[in-house]
Coordinates of C-alpha atoms and ligand atoms in Angstrom, one line a residue:
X1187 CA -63.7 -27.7 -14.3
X1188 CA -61.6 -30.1 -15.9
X1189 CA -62.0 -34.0 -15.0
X1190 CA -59.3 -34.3 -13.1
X1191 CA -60.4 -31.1 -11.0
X1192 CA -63.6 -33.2 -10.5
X1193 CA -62.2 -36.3 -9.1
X1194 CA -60.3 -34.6 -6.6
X1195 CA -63.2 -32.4 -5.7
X1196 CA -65.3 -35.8 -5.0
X1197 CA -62.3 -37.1 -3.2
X1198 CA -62.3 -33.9 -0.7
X1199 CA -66.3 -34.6 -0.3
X1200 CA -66.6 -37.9 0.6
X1201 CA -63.5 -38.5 1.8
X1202 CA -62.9 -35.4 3.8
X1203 CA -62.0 -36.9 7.5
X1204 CA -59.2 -38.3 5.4
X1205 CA -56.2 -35.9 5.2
X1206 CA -53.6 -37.7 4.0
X1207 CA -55.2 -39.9 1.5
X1208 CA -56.6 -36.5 0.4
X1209 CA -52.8 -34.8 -0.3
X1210 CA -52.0 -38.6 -2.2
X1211 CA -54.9 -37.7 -4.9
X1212 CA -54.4 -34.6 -4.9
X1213 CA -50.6 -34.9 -5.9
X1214 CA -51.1 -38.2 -7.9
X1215 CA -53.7 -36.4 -9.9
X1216 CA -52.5 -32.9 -10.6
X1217 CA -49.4 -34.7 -12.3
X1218 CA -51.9 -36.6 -14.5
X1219 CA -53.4 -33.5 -15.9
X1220 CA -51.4 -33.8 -19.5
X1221 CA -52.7 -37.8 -19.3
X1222 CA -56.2 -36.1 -20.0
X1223 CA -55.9 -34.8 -23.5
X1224 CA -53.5 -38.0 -24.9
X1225 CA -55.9 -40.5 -23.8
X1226 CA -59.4 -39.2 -24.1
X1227 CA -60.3 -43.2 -23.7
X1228 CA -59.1 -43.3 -20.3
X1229 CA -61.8 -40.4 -19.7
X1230 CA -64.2 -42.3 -21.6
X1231 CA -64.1 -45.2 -19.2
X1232 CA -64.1 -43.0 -16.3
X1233 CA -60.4 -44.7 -15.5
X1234 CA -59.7 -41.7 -12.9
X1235 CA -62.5 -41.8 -10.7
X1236 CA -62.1 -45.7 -10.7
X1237 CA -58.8 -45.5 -9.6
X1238 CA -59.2 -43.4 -6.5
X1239 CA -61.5 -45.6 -4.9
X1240 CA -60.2 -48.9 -3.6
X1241 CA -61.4 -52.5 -5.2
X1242 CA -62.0 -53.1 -0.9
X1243 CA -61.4 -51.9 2.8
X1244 CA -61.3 -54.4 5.6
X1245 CA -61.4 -53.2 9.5
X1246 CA -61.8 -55.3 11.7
X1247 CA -61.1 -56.0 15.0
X1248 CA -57.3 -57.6 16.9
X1249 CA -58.4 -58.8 20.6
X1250 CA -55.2 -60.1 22.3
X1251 CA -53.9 -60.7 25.7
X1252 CA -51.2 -58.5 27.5
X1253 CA -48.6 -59.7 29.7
X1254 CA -50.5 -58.9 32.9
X1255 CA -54.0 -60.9 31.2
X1256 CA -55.6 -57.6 30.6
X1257 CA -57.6 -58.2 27.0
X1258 CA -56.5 -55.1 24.7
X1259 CA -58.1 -54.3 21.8
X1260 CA -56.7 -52.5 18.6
X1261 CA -57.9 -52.0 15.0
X1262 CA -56.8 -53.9 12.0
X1263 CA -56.8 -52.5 8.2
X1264 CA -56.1 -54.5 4.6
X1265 CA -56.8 -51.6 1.7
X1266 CA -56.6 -53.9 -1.3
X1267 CA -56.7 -50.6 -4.0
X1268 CA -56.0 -52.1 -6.9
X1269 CA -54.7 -55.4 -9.0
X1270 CA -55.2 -54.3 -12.3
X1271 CA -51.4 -55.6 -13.0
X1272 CA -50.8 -58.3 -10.6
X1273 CA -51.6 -59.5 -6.8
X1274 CA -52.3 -56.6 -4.0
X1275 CA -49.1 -56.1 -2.7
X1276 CA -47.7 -53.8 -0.1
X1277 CA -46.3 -53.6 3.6
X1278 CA -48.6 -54.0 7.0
X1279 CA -47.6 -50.7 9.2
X1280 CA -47.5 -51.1 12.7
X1281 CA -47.9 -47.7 14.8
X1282 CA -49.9 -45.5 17.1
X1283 CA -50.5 -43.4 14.1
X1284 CA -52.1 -45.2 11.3
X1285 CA -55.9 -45.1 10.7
X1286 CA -57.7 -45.7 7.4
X1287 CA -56.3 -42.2 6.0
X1288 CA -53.0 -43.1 6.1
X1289 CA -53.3 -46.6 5.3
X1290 CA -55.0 -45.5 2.0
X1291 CA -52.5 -43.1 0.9
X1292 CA -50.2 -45.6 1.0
X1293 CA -52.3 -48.3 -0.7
X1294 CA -53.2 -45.7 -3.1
X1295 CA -49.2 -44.4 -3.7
X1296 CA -48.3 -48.4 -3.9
X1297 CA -50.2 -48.9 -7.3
X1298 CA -48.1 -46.7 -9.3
X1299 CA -44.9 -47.6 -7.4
X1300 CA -45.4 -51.2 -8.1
X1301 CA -46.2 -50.5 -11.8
X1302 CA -43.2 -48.5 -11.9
X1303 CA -40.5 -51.4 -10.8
X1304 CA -42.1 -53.6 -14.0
X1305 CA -42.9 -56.2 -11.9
X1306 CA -46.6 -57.7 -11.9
X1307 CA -47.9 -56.3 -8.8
X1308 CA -50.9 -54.5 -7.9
X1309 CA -51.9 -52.3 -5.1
X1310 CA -52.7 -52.5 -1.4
X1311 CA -51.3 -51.2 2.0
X1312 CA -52.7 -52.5 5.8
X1313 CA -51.5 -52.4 9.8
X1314 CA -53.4 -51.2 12.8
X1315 CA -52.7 -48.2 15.5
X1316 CA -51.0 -51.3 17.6
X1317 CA -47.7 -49.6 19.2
X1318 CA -44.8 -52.5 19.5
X1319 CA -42.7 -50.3 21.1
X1320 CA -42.2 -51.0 24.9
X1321 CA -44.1 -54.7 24.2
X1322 CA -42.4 -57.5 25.1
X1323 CA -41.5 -60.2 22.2
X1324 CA -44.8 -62.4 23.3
X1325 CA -47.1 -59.8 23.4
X1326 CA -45.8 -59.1 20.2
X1327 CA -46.5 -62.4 19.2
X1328 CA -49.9 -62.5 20.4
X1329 CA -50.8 -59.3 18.8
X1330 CA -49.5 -60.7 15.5
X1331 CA -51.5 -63.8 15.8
X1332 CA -54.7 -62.2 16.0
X1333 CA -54.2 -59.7 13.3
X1334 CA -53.1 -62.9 11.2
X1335 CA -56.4 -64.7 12.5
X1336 CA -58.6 -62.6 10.7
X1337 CA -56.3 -61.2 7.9
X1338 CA -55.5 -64.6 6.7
X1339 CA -58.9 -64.8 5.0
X1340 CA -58.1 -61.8 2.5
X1341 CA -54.5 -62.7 1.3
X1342 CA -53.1 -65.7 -0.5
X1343 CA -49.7 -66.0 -3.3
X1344 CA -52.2 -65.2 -5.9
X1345 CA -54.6 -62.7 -4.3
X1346 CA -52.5 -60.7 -1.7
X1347 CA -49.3 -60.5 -0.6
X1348 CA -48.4 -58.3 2.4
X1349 CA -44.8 -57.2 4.1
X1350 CA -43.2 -55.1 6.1
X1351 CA -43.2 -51.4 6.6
X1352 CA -42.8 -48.8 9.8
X1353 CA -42.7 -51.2 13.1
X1354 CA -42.8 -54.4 11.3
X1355 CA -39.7 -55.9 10.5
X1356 CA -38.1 -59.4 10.6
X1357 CA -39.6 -60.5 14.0
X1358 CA -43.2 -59.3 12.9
X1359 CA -43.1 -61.2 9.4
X1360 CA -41.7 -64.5 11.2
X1361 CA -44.8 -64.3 13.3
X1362 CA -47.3 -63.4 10.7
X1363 CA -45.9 -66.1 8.4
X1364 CA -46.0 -69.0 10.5
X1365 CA -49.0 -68.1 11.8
X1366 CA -50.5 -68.3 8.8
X1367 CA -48.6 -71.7 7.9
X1368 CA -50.0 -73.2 10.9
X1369 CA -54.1 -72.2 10.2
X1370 CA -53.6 -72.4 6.2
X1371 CA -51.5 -75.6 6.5
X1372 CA -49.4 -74.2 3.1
X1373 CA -45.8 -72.7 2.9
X1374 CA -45.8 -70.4 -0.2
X1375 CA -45.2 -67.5 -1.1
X1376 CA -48.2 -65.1 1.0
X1377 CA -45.5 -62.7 2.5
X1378 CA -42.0 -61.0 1.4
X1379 CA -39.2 -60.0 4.1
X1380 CA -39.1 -63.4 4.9
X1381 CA -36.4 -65.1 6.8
X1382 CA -33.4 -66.5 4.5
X1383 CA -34.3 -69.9 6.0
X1384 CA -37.8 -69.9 5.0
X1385 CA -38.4 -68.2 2.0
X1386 CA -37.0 -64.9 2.3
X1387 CA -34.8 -63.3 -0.8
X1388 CA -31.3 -62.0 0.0
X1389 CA -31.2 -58.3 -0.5
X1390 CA -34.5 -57.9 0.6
X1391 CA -33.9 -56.0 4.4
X1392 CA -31.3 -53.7 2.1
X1393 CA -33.2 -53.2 -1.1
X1394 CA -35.2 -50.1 -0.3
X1395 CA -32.6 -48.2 1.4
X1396 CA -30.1 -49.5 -1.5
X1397 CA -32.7 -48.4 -3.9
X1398 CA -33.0 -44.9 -2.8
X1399 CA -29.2 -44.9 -2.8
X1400 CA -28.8 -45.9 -6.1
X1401 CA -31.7 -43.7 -7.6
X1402 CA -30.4 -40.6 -6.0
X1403 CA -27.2 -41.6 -7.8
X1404 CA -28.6 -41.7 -11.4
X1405 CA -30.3 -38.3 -10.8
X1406 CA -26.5 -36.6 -9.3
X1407 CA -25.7 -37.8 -12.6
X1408 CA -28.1 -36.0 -14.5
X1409 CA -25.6 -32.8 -13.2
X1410 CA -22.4 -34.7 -13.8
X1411 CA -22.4 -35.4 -10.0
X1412 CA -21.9 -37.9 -7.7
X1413 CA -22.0 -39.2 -3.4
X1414 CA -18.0 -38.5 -3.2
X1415 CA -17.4 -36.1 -0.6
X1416 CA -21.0 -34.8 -0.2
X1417 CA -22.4 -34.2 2.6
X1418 CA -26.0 -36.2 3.4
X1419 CA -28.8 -35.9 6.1
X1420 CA -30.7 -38.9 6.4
X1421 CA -33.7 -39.1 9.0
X1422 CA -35.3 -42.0 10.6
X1423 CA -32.7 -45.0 11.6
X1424 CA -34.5 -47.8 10.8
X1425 CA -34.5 -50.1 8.1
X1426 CA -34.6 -47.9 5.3
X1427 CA -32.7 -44.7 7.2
X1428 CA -29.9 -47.9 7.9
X1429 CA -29.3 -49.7 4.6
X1430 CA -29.3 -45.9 3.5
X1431 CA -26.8 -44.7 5.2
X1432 CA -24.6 -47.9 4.3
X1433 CA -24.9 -47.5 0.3
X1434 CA -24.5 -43.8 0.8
X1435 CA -21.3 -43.8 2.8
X1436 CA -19.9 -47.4 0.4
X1437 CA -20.6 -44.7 -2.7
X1438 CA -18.2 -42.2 -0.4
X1439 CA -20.8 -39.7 0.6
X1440 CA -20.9 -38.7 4.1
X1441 CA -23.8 -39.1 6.5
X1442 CA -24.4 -36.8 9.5
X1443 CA -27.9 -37.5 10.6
X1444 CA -29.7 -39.7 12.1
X1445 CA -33.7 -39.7 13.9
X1446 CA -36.4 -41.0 16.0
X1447 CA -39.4 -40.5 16.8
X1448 CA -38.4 -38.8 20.2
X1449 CA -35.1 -36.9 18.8
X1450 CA -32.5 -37.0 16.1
X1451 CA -28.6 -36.7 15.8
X1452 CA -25.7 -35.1 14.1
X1453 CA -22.5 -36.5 13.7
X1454 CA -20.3 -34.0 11.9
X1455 CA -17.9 -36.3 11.6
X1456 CA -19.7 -38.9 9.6
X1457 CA -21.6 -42.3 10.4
X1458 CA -19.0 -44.9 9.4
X1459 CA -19.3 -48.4 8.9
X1460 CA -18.7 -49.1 12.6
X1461 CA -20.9 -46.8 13.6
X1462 CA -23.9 -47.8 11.5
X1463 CA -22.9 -51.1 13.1
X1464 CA -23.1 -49.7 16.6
X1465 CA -26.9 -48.0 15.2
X1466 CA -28.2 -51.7 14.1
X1467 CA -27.2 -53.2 17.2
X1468 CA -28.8 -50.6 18.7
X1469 CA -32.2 -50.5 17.1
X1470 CA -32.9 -53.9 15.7
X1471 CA -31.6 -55.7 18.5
X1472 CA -31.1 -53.9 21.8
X1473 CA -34.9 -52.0 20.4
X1474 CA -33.4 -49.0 21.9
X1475 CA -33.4 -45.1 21.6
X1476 CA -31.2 -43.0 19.1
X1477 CA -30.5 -40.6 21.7
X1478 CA -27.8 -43.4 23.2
X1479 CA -25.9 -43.0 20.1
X1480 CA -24.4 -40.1 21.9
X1481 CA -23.5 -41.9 24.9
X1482 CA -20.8 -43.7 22.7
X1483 CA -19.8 -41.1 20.7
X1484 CA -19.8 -37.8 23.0
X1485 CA -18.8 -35.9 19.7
X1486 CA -21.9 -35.8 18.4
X1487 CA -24.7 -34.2 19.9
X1488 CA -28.4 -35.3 20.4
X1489 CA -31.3 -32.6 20.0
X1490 CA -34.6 -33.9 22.0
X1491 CA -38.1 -33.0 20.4
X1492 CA -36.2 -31.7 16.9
X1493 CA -36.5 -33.6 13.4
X1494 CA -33.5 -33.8 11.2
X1495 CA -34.9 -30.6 9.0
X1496 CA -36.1 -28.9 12.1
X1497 CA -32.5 -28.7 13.3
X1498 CA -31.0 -28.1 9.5
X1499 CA -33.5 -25.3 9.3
X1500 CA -32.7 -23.9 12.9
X1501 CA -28.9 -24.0 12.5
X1502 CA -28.4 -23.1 9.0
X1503 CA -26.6 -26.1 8.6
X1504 CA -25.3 -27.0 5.1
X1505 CA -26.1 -30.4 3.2
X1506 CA -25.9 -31.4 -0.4
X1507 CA -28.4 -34.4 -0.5
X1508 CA -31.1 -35.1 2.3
X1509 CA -32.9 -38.3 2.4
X1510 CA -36.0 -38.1 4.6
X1511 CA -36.4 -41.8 5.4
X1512 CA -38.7 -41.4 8.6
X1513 CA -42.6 -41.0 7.8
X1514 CA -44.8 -39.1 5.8
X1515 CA -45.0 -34.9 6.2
X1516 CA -41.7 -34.7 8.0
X1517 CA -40.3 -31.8 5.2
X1518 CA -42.7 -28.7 5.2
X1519 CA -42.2 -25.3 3.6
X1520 CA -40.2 -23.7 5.9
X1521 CA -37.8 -26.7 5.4
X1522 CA -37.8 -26.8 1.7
X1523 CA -37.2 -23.0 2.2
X1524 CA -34.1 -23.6 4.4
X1525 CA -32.6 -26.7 2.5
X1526 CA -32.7 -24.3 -0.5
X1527 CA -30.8 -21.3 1.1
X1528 CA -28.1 -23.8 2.8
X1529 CA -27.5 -25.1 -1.2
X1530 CA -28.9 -28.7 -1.2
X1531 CA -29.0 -30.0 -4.3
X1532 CA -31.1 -33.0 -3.9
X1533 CA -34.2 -34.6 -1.7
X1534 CA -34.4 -37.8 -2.4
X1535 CA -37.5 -39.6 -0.6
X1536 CA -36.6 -42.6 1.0
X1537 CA -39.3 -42.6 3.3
X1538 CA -43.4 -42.2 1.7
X1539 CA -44.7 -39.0 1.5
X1540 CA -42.4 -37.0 3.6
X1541 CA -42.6 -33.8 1.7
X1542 CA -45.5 -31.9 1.8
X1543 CA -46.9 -30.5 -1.4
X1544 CA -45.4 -27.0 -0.9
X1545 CA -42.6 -28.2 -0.3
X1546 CA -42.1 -30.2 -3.1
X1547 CA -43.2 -27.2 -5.1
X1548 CA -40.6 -24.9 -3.4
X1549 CA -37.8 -27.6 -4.3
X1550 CA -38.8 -27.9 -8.1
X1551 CA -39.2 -23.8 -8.2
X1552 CA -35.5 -23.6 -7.0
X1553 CA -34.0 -26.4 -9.6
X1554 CA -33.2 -28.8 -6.8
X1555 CA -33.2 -32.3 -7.7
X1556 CA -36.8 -33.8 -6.1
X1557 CA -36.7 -37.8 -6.0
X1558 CA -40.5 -38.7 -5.8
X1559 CA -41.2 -41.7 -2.9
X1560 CA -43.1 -44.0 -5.5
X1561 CA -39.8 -43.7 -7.9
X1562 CA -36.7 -43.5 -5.0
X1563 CA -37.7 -45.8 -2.2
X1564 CA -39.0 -48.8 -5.1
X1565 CA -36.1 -51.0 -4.1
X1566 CA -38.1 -52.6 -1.5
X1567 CA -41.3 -53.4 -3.4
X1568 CA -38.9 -54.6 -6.1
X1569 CA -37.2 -56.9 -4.3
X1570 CA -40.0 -58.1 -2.7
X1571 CA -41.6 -59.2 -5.9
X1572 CA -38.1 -60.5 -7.0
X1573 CA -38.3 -62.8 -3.7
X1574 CA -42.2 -64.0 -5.0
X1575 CA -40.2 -64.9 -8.5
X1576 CA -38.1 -66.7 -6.2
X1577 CA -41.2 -68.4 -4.6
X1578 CA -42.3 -69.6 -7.5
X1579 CA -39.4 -70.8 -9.1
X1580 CA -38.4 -72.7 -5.9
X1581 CA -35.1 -71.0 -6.0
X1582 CA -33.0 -68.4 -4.6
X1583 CA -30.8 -66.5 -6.2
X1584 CA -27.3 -65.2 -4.9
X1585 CA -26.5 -61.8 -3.2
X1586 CA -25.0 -60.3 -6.3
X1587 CA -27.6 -61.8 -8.6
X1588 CA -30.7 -59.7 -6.6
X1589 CA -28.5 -56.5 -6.0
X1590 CA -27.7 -56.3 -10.1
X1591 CA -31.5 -56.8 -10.9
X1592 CA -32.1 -54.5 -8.0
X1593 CA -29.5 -51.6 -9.6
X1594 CA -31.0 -52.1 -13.0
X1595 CA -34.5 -52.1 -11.8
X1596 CA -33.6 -48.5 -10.2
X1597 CA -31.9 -47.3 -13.5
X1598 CA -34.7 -48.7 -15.6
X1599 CA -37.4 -46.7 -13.2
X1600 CA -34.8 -43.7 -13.4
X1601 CA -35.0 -43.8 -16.9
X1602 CA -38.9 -44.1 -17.0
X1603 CA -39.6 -41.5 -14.9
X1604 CA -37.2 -39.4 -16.6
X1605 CA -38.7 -40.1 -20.3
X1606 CA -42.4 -40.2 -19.3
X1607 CA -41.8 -36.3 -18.0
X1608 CA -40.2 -35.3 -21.2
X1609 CA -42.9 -37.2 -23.1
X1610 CA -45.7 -35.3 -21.6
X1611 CA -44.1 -32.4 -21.5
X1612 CA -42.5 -31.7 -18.0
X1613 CA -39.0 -32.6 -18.8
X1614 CA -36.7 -33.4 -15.5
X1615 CA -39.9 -33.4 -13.5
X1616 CA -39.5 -36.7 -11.7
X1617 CA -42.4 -36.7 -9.6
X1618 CA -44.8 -35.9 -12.6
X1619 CA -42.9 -38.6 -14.9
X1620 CA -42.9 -40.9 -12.3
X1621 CA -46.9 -41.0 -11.5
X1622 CA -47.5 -41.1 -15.9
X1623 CA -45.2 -43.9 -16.6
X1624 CA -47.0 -45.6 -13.3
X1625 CA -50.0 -45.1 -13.8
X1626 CA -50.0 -45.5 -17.8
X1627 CA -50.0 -49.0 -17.5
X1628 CA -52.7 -49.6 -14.6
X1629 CA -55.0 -47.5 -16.8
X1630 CA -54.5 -49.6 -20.6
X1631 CA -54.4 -52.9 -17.9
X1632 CA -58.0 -51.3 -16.4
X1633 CA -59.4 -50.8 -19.9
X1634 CA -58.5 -53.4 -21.1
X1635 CA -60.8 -55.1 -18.6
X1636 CA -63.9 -53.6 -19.1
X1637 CA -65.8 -52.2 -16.8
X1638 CA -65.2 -54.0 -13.2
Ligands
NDP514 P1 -38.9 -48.6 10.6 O1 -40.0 -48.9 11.6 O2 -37.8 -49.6 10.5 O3 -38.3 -47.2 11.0 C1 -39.0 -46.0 11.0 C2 -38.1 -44.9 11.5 O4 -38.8 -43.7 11.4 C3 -37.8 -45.1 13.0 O5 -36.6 -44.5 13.2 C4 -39.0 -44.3 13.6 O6 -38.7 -43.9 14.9 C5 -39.1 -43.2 12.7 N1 -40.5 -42.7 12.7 C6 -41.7 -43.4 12.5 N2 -42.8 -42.7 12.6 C7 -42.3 -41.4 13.0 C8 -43.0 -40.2 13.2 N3 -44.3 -40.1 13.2 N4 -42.2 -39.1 13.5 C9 -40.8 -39.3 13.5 N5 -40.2 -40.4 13.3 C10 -40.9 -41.5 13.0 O7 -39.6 -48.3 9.2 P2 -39.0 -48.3 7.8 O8 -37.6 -47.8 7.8 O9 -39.3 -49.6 7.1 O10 -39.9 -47.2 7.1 C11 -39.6 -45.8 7.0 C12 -40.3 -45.2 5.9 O11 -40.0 -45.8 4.6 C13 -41.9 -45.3 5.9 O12 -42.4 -44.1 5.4 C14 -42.2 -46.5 5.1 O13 -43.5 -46.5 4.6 C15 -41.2 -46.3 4.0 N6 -40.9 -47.5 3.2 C16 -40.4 -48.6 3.7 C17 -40.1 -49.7 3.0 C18 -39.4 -50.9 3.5 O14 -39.1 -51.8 2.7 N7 -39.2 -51.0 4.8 C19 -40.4 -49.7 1.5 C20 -40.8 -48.4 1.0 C21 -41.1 -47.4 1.8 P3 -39.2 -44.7 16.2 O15 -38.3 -45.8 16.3 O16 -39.2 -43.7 17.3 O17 -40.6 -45.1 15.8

């Protein structure tokens, strides 16, 4: 059995009521097979088993107050996995779906993303099973406050620096941050996706959906292609299925997709700029349904209970580039199967995990371009370390400065991924490049260190 074989076997073991962080090693670590025989050091100091279990894991409890005085109690997570490179860093998920599994896989994922953007970050991933949908902006609030009350031992500028992910957006972060401010008594840098008037880097509420744009851009290149006039499903519609869709349709692709949790839609005639408009209004502010979408436009139709590739895979429908921007497993077999009769040419993940492992298999197997989560949806950890340089400095830089360092930071992880796979001998394998040229660096970092 070779060592990698091993780790994933004691993985399975002791972690076996953990499914998804189970699929993350497994994936992470079947790419790092040719790592094994280059770097017989990293074997030496047994660098894979220590990276698959986290530096901590803190649970504990979020008692708050409902609107109707009724105490409710949820559970809060902070995986701190690994800063080898720099400060745990990585978003807080909010939804009726996380437990420690899936916080871990994405603590575990976020190391080698955030090594991959160049940036000094290490890392972490946290949130709680609290559901803010159908919660009204104080409960919210008083929801936040308590997680803060106890999380606000664990994290610092230096130590640990959270932000947003799936239900935690702008509103979430204002809380969280000045919470903090007030029991700390410090304003630096301890969050990203900050408000522009308090700390917040412009950029930042586009940059992952920007980023997966961009990325899948430098791999249509790879075949002399580009967005104009292709045809693209995006799922999800909220931030990153948003800023998405904008970059995608400004780089003259067309969008016909959009999801929920409850339904998705297609628009056959595109999602333009107004429309997206009419989409933002509609989830950031109004925090309504996607399903209303086609109340205002009757053209398009709105399929109840069906993902995006449920309905692609059902109707035969025909798309160039999909990007799954939703949540984790949403593209199975069956799909990958589908997308690959109906000619796709890309699957670019926007969102974390949301291919399965035979389904990313069946997409390589068929020559279709497969944009790994850790490598596409970067952007947003990118920028979030751009806005702690910003932090630091006590500056902030302008719209066009973070987009360009965004763009080249996509290009540059483009370019990594792309060299790492030829270097170990998977050429044009992104999600094998991707994971060596990621983890490469967290392993000489860990080594380097002895052993802690
Ligand atoms: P949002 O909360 O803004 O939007 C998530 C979207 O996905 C919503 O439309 C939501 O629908 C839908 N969704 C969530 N869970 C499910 C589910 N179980 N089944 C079907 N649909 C679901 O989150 P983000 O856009 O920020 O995050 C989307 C993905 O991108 C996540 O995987 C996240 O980890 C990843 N990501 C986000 C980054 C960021 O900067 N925000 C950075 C890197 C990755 P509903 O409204 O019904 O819940």
């Amino acid at each position: 059995m070779s060592v990698i074989d091993e780790v994933v076997e004691k993985v399975r073991s002791k972690d076996r009521d953990q499914p998804e962080f189970i699929q993350a090693v497994t994936e992470v670590m079947e790419t790092l097979k040719p790592t094994v025989d280059k770097h017989p050091e990293f074997v030496k100091a047994k660098i894979y088993e220590r990276i698959v279990e986290p530096d901590r894991m803190i649970i504990f409890r979020v008692p708050w107050e409902d609107d109707n005085h009724e105490v409710q109690v949820n559970r809060g997570f902070r995986v701190q996995f690994n800063n080898a490179i720099g400060p745990y860093k990585g978003g807080l998920r909010l939804h009726p779906s996380v437990n420690l599994s899936v916080i871990k896989f994405l603590g575990f994922e976020q190391i080698f993303k955030n090594s991959l953007t160049t940036l000094p970050m290490g890392g972490a991933k946290g949130g709680s099973e609290f559901d803010p949908k159908g919660k009204s902006d104080a409960e919210v609030m008083r929801f936040i406050y308590a997680f803060m009350r106890e999380l606000y031992r664990y994290i610092g500028p230096d130590t640990d620096v959270p932000a947003g992910d799936i239900g935690v957006g702008g509103r979430e972060i204002g809380y969280l941050f000045g919470y903090y401010k007030k029991i700390v008594n410090e304003h630096t840098g301890v969050l990203t996706g900050k408000g522009l008037e308090y700390g917040g880097s412009l950029i930042r509420p586009q940059a992952t959906g920007y980023g997966v744009a961009y990325f899948a851009a430098e791999m249509l290149a790879t075949r002399g292609k580009d967005f104009a006039s292709k045809v693209v499903a995006i799922s999800g519609s909220g931030n990153v299925a948003q800023f998405a869709v904008q970059k995608v349709t400004q780089l003259g692709g067309k969008v016909v997709t959009l999801s929920d949790s409850n339904g998705s839609i297609v628009d056959e005639e595109g999602i333009n700029a107004e429309k997206l408009a009419f989409v933002m209004n509609l989830k950031n502010v109004k925090r309504g349904r996607i399903k209303e979408y086609v109340e205002r436009y009757p053209n398009a139709k709105y399929i109840e209970g069906k993902s995006v590739w449920d309905i692609i895979s059902d109707n035969g429908m025909k798309v160039d580039v999909a990007l799954p921007c939703a949540t984790q497993n949403e593209i199975n077999e069956f799909h990958a199967n589908k997308l690959v009769r109906n000619g796709v040419i890309a699957v670019v993940e926007g969102a974390n995990m949301p291919s399965n492992l035979g389904a990313i298999k069946i997409l390589q197997a068929n020559n279709v371009l497969f944009g790994p989560a850790k490598a596409a949806n970067a952007g947003g950890v990118a920028v979030s370390g751009l806005e702690m340089s910003q932090n630091s400095l006590r500056l902030s830089w302008t719209s066009e400065e973070v987009d360009q360092r965004l763009q080249q930071i996509m290009k540059s992880i483009h370019k990594a991924s792309l060299e790492a796979a030829e270097a170990y001998g998977k050429p044009g394998d992104y999600l094998t490049g991707a994971n060596i040229a990621g983890f490469i660096k967290v392993a000489k970092a860990m080594l380097a260190y002895g052993i802690v």
